[in-house]
Structure formats: C-alpha cells, structure tokens
Amino acid sequence: MNKRAIREGIHDGLPIFLGYFTTALAFGLLTRSSGFSFVEGVLTSITNFAGSGQFLMMNLYNGGAFMLEIVLSVFFINARYIFMSASLSARLEDKKSVIGRIFVGAGTVDEAFAVASFKGEKLSYSYLIPLMATCYLGWVSGTAVGFLVGNILPEIVQSAAVITIYAMFSSLFGNEVSRNVKAVAVVGLSAVLNSLFILGMGLSTGLSFIMSMLIVVVFACFIYSDEEVFDNE
Amino acid sequence: MNKILLILLCSLVTMASRIIPQFISALDRLPRPVKKAMLLLPTAALGSLIFPLALTDFGSQWYAGLGGVVIAFIAGFKRSSMIVAIVLGLIATLLLLAL
C-alpha cells in the first residue's frame, strides 16, 4: 500500500464524510420516526450504504408500499451503480485482486465515484479504499448519531440538514462549469428532464433518474468532443 | 412487514449492482464511445441528483433548498473546497428557513 495515496484518499474523503455524516443524521432521525429500532436503522446504512436508495426505501415503507415494490424501486434508483462500478473497474491499476474489487464495488457511491472520476486515468486501491472507507464511516456513524441524538437537534437544523447532499452535488456542478461551460447545458437538461418525469408525469424517482441520466448522457456525448472528455482526465 | 428482510433485500440489489460489474471482464475493454459515455455519466447525473428533490424535499419552503444549491454552486464554481461549499449552502438554507 502506498502511504501517500492512502493519505490522499482520506483527504479527498473528508468533505464527503462531512456531507454524509450530516445527511445520515437526517436518515437516522427518519428511521427513528418511522418506527425502526436503533439496530434496524444502523443495519440499513451498514448493509446498503446508499443515500438516495435508503431515503427512497423509508419513504415507500412509510407510504405503505409492498416489499417487492420497495426493493424494485431501490434497484432502479441504484442501477446507476452498474455503470459507475464498471467505469471504476476499467480504471483499476491492479485488476487481479478479488478482495480489492469487492471492496471497490461495495464502496461505489455517487460522491466517491464523482471524486475518483476527476482524479486521473488509473486508480489504485491505496487511494480508492481509504476514500470509500472514509465515506462509509461518515454514513454509518451519522446514522447512529442521528438516531441517538434524535430530538436534541433544533427542529430547524434537522429540516435544513438534507441540503448538505444537494449542496455537495451542486458544488461539483459549479466545479464542472468552471472547467467547461458545456456542463450547464448537460446538467440543465438533466434537471429539466428529471423534474418533468417526476413532477409532470408522476414517474417513480428511481425510474425517472435512470431515464434522465441515459438520455442526457447521449446528449452529452454529442456536445462534448472526445478531446474535452479524455484530455480532462 | 419484516423490516430486517426488507433491509437485506434492498442491500442485495444495491450491492449486486455495484459488485457484479467489477467481475465482468468484457467491461474492461470498452469501445471508446462507451467509455466516453461512462466518463460523462457523472455530469449527466448531476442535474437529476439535485432537481427536483432539492426543492421538493423542502415542500412549501422550496426556495430554502434553491438558496443552498445556488450558494454551493457559486462556491464550487470558485473552486472552493467541498466542505466550504456545503457549509455555505447549509447556512443559506438555514437562513431562508428561518425567514
């Protein structure tokens, strides 16, 4: 293991730790108010490690959906990980380590993927695993603390905490635009389509997300030149 | 409903979609256009990850979500660190919620 890469992974993971921790506080609170026990709430984060998927699961659970509907929706909203995991897999320095790939696969979350995507052509386990472990610790510990502190947090902070996850995506968006202004068109179309599908057509969050992402990525491939995509790496 | 079973089934579909692609070697030799699409996926996903949920999560106070998103965008555009962007976004949302 390369110590410098490990430090870099943890360093890059810290902002995500903060974002995940605060968002998981909200998730912990949500599990508590939905009638989950402490063990059930924390187990959800330990075994799923999926922000939007877990929030979706709780929303549908509270809405009285059937178990199969919930699991299918979670699959839909998390199906993007198929692309993300394959993308990371193709860029691993050492493709032989089975354990390493299981860890990298299990730790493929949106923010870790996004950060790693802008990191360089080749990715090492020494960088990726500490990055993902830092995110994971933030998510699981935040859930536990959120469940436990419960009502201690002022109401207004509880209701504002959910913004942290969107602020994280939004800062990535700002960063992308500062690199290439075409990102405005891509991200804008993605936002408009997803809003149209969810609010206008009443599609499930998961299905809408997958459709928007796939349509927009085709659009993005047309407006970005090969040089802009591959040289930015 | 058995909550533990629900949690584990959700975990199964989530982890399968993350771990299985690691072992499909065909995915290692992707044609260039497919690789390009995969590299553009994060950007293509960003808009849908933010909207409309950043607004609808706040219900009638949707402007509080919008404020946080806008402030974090500006911070990101100015290449601030992500922590700074998140904290500024959180402060903006808190202020707007308190109005």
XYZ file of C-alpha atoms in Angstrom:
332
model
C 0.000 0.000 0.000
C 1.190 3.471 -0.888
C 1.065 5.772 2.156
C 0.837 8.913 0.082
C -2.151 7.533 -1.855
C -3.816 6.440 1.412
C -3.480 9.959 2.833
C -4.812 11.411 -0.403
C -7.800 9.073 -0.323
C -8.659 10.032 3.257
C -8.091 13.716 2.443
C -10.437 13.584 -0.545
C -12.934 11.583 1.503
C -13.191 14.095 4.364
C -15.534 16.566 2.645
C -17.729 13.605 1.695
C -17.504 12.350 5.286
C -18.935 15.673 6.448
C -21.691 15.675 3.833
C -22.581 12.042 4.505
C -22.421 12.414 8.279
C -24.849 15.326 8.304
C -27.154 13.710 5.769
C -27.038 10.410 7.661
C -28.061 12.332 10.799
C -31.267 13.101 8.940
C -31.540 9.460 7.863
C -31.037 8.268 11.450
C -33.801 10.600 12.590
C -36.047 9.338 9.803
C -35.574 5.674 10.766
C -36.412 6.539 14.358
C -39.580 8.411 13.449
C -40.579 5.574 11.071
C -40.599 3.059 13.898
C -37.271 1.371 13.150
C -35.160 0.251 16.104
C -31.592 1.554 16.527
C -30.231 -1.773 15.235
C -32.539 -1.741 12.198
C -31.681 1.865 11.351
C -27.925 1.384 11.593
C -28.106 -2.008 9.838
C -29.739 -0.269 6.876
C -26.739 2.043 6.498
C -24.176 -0.715 7.172
C -25.602 -3.044 4.531
C -26.878 -0.572 1.910
C -24.538 2.451 2.029
C -26.811 4.229 -0.439
C -28.174 7.668 0.396
C -30.953 8.137 -2.112
C -31.819 4.423 -2.115
C -32.211 4.379 1.668
C -34.291 7.548 1.738
C -36.424 6.066 -1.031
C -36.812 2.843 0.956
C -38.013 4.742 4.033
C -40.391 6.932 2.035
C -42.045 3.935 0.368
C -42.092 1.996 3.645
C -43.875 4.888 5.339
C -46.197 5.185 2.339
C -47.317 1.588 2.837
C -45.799 0.105 -0.337
C -45.334 -3.659 -0.717
C -41.903 -5.084 -0.040
C -41.354 -6.061 -3.692
C -42.246 -2.560 -4.876
C -39.748 -1.065 -2.465
C -36.965 -3.483 -3.448
C -37.621 -2.941 -7.170
C -37.583 0.858 -6.753
C -34.364 0.655 -4.767
C -32.905 -1.449 -7.562
C -33.963 1.166 -10.112
C -32.576 4.114 -8.212
C -29.348 2.221 -7.569
C -28.958 0.695 -11.054
C -26.687 3.597 -11.981
C -24.030 1.884 -9.873
C -23.740 -0.744 -12.613
C -22.293 1.930 -14.894
C -20.267 3.596 -12.176
C -18.753 0.357 -10.891
C -17.872 -0.808 -14.416
C -16.297 2.575 -15.084
C -14.133 2.398 -11.942
C -13.313 -1.251 -12.620
C -11.921 -0.386 -16.048
C -9.547 2.129 -14.478
C -8.102 -0.011 -11.686
C -4.322 -0.344 -11.709
C -4.397 -3.904 -10.377
C -7.290 -5.845 -11.850
C -6.333 -9.179 -10.221
C -7.274 -8.588 -6.585
C -10.711 -10.152 -5.968
C -10.981 -8.735 -2.437
C -9.916 -5.309 -3.672
C -12.557 -5.313 -6.370
C -15.273 -6.436 -3.960
C -14.363 -3.513 -1.680
C -14.241 -1.037 -4.548
C -17.554 -2.361 -5.871
C -19.279 -2.206 -2.487
C -17.921 1.311 -1.921
C -19.009 2.715 -5.268
C -21.236 5.580 -4.136
C -22.050 8.711 -6.152
C -19.672 11.097 -4.446
C -16.720 8.696 -4.245
C -17.298 7.883 -7.909
C -17.508 11.555 -8.844
C -14.348 12.434 -6.936
C -12.486 9.428 -8.394
C -13.757 10.259 -11.887
C -11.953 13.565 -11.812
C -8.813 12.031 -10.324
C -6.893 10.573 -13.232
C -6.790 7.718 -15.703
C -5.508 4.974 -13.363
C -6.831 4.341 -9.863
C -5.087 2.435 -7.079
C -6.667 0.507 -4.194
C -4.421 2.546 -1.866
C -6.355 5.613 -2.942
C -9.864 4.227 -3.554
C -10.372 2.068 -0.474
C -9.409 4.766 2.098
C -11.552 7.247 0.132
C -14.555 4.902 0.236
C -13.947 3.814 3.839
C -13.950 7.467 4.920
C -17.298 7.998 3.173
C -18.651 4.776 4.715
C -17.636 5.778 8.247
C -19.384 9.125 7.811
C -22.556 7.443 6.588
C -22.774 4.737 9.263
C -21.681 6.904 12.211
C -24.027 9.695 11.124
C -26.948 7.279 11.058
C -26.153 6.034 14.571
C -25.651 9.526 15.979
C -28.750 10.836 14.191
C -30.880 8.096 15.706
C -29.441 8.704 19.183
C -29.454 12.500 19.343
C -32.978 12.500 17.950
C -34.853 15.326 19.447
C -31.836 17.209 20.821
C -31.236 18.902 17.451
C -33.302 22.049 16.982
C -36.136 21.431 14.530
C -34.794 23.943 12.026
C -31.346 22.315 11.783
C -32.988 18.918 11.310
C -35.047 20.197 8.418
C -32.112 22.032 6.826
C -29.660 19.111 7.121
C -30.952 17.457 3.969
C -29.485 20.310 1.909
C -25.957 19.038 2.560
C -26.276 16.249 -0.011
C -27.614 18.626 -2.667
C -25.007 21.255 -1.795
C -22.367 18.607 -2.402
C -23.747 17.790 -5.884
C -24.173 21.488 -6.599
C -20.569 22.325 -5.752
C -19.456 19.527 -8.101
C -21.702 21.131 -10.719
C -20.083 24.548 -10.152
C -16.660 22.965 -10.415
C -17.606 21.266 -13.713
C -18.875 24.539 -15.161
C -15.621 26.273 -14.257
C -13.808 23.589 -16.307
C -16.205 23.544 -19.241
C -19.252 25.759 -19.681
C -20.993 22.999 -21.672
C -21.749 21.399 -18.305
C -24.522 23.974 -17.876
C -26.397 22.505 -20.851
C -25.845 18.904 -19.739
C -26.729 19.423 -16.081
C -29.589 21.752 -17.009
C -31.182 19.220 -19.364
C -30.743 16.510 -16.746
C -32.513 18.676 -14.153
C -35.349 19.626 -16.514
C -35.973 16.054 -17.703
C -35.927 14.609 -14.194
C -38.292 17.308 -12.930
C -40.607 16.721 -15.889
C -40.640 12.950 -15.346
C -41.244 13.158 -11.601
C -43.473 16.210 -11.240
C -45.123 16.256 -14.666
C -45.534 12.552 -15.426
C -45.541 11.139 -11.917
C -42.828 8.544 -12.603
C -41.008 6.956 -9.675
C -37.878 8.772 -8.550
C -35.758 5.776 -9.497
C -37.107 5.187 -12.980
C -37.078 8.910 -13.727
C -33.473 9.193 -12.611
C -32.323 6.329 -14.836
C -34.206 7.653 -17.881
C -32.915 11.209 -17.412
C -29.336 10.076 -16.911
C -29.345 7.820 -20.000
C -30.977 10.391 -22.291
C -28.672 13.164 -21.100
C -25.501 11.112 -21.422
C -26.279 10.611 -25.137
C -26.768 14.365 -25.475
C -23.506 14.962 -23.588
C -21.605 12.599 -25.906
C -22.749 14.721 -28.851
C -21.876 18.133 -27.446
C -18.574 17.200 -25.781
C -15.714 16.454 -28.146
C -13.542 13.385 -27.469
C -10.645 15.700 -26.567
C -12.676 17.503 -23.923
C -13.617 14.213 -22.272
C -10.342 12.324 -22.467
C -7.907 15.229 -22.036
C -9.591 16.416 -18.870
C -8.612 13.182 -17.186
C -43.595 -6.330 7.002
C -40.363 -7.962 8.147
C -38.047 -4.935 8.353
C -34.826 -6.959 8.548
C -35.788 -8.867 5.376
C -36.618 -5.564 3.639
C -33.243 -4.078 4.636
C -31.319 -7.150 3.459
C -33.182 -7.401 0.125
C -32.501 -3.716 -0.577
C -28.867 -4.347 0.290
C -28.766 -7.362 -2.034
C -29.983 -5.473 -5.117
C -27.763 -2.477 -4.307
C -24.590 -4.447 -3.694
C -25.222 -6.752 -6.685
C -25.360 -3.731 -8.995
C -22.083 -2.481 -7.540
C -20.047 -5.675 -7.173
C -21.059 -7.770 -10.210
C -19.778 -5.198 -12.778
C -16.356 -5.456 -11.134
C -16.085 -9.029 -12.410
C -17.426 -8.758 -15.923
C -14.160 -8.578 -17.806
C -15.861 -7.592 -21.069
C -16.425 -4.240 -19.418
C -12.645 -3.730 -19.211
C -12.303 -3.495 -22.989
C -14.923 -0.953 -23.722
C -15.170 0.750 -27.098
C -14.172 4.412 -26.970
C -17.719 5.837 -27.354
C -18.942 3.700 -24.446
C -16.007 4.809 -22.327
C -16.750 8.406 -23.247
C -20.364 7.939 -22.143
C -19.236 6.454 -18.835
C -16.875 9.353 -18.240
C -19.724 11.778 -18.916
C -22.208 9.907 -16.692
C -21.384 11.838 -13.504
C -22.025 15.147 -15.222
C -25.188 13.792 -16.851
C -26.415 12.553 -13.458
C -25.702 15.757 -11.526
C -28.803 17.672 -12.632
C -31.124 14.789 -11.755
C -29.410 14.273 -8.423
C -30.157 17.890 -7.487
C -33.527 18.627 -9.135
C -36.358 18.464 -8.356
C -35.698 16.779 -4.991
C -33.596 19.630 -3.562
C -36.732 21.777 -3.910
C -39.498 19.256 -3.162
C -37.739 17.992 -0.010
C -38.472 21.419 1.485
C -42.139 21.487 0.490
C -43.580 24.994 0.541
C -40.164 26.360 1.560
C -38.596 25.185 -1.709
C -36.699 28.471 -2.004
C -34.602 27.415 1.023
C -33.396 24.386 -0.945
C -32.792 26.519 -4.015
C -30.788 29.039 -1.982
C -28.498 26.328 -0.608
C -28.000 24.841 -4.055
C -27.187 28.211 -5.643
C -24.701 29.194 -2.941
C -22.964 25.793 -3.135
C -22.827 26.117 -6.923
C -21.120 29.503 -6.691
C -18.632 28.133 -4.156
C -17.909 25.170 -6.425
C -17.527 27.455 -9.428
C -14.966 29.476 -7.497
C -13.142 26.193 -6.768
C -13.725 26.358 -3.017
C -13.275 23.078 -1.188
C -16.390 20.930 -0.950
C -16.653 21.429 2.837
C -16.791 25.212 2.366
C -19.461 24.826 -0.324
C -21.574 22.526 1.884
C -21.321 24.723 4.973
C -22.176 27.863 2.996
C -25.107 26.033 1.385
C -26.316 24.835 4.802
C -26.091 28.363 6.241
C -28.015 29.792 3.275
C -30.759 27.185 3.673
C -30.944 27.737 7.453
C -31.308 31.494 6.979
C -34.018 31.060 4.358
C -35.901 28.544 6.515
C -35.736 30.983 9.429
C -37.281 33.825 7.411
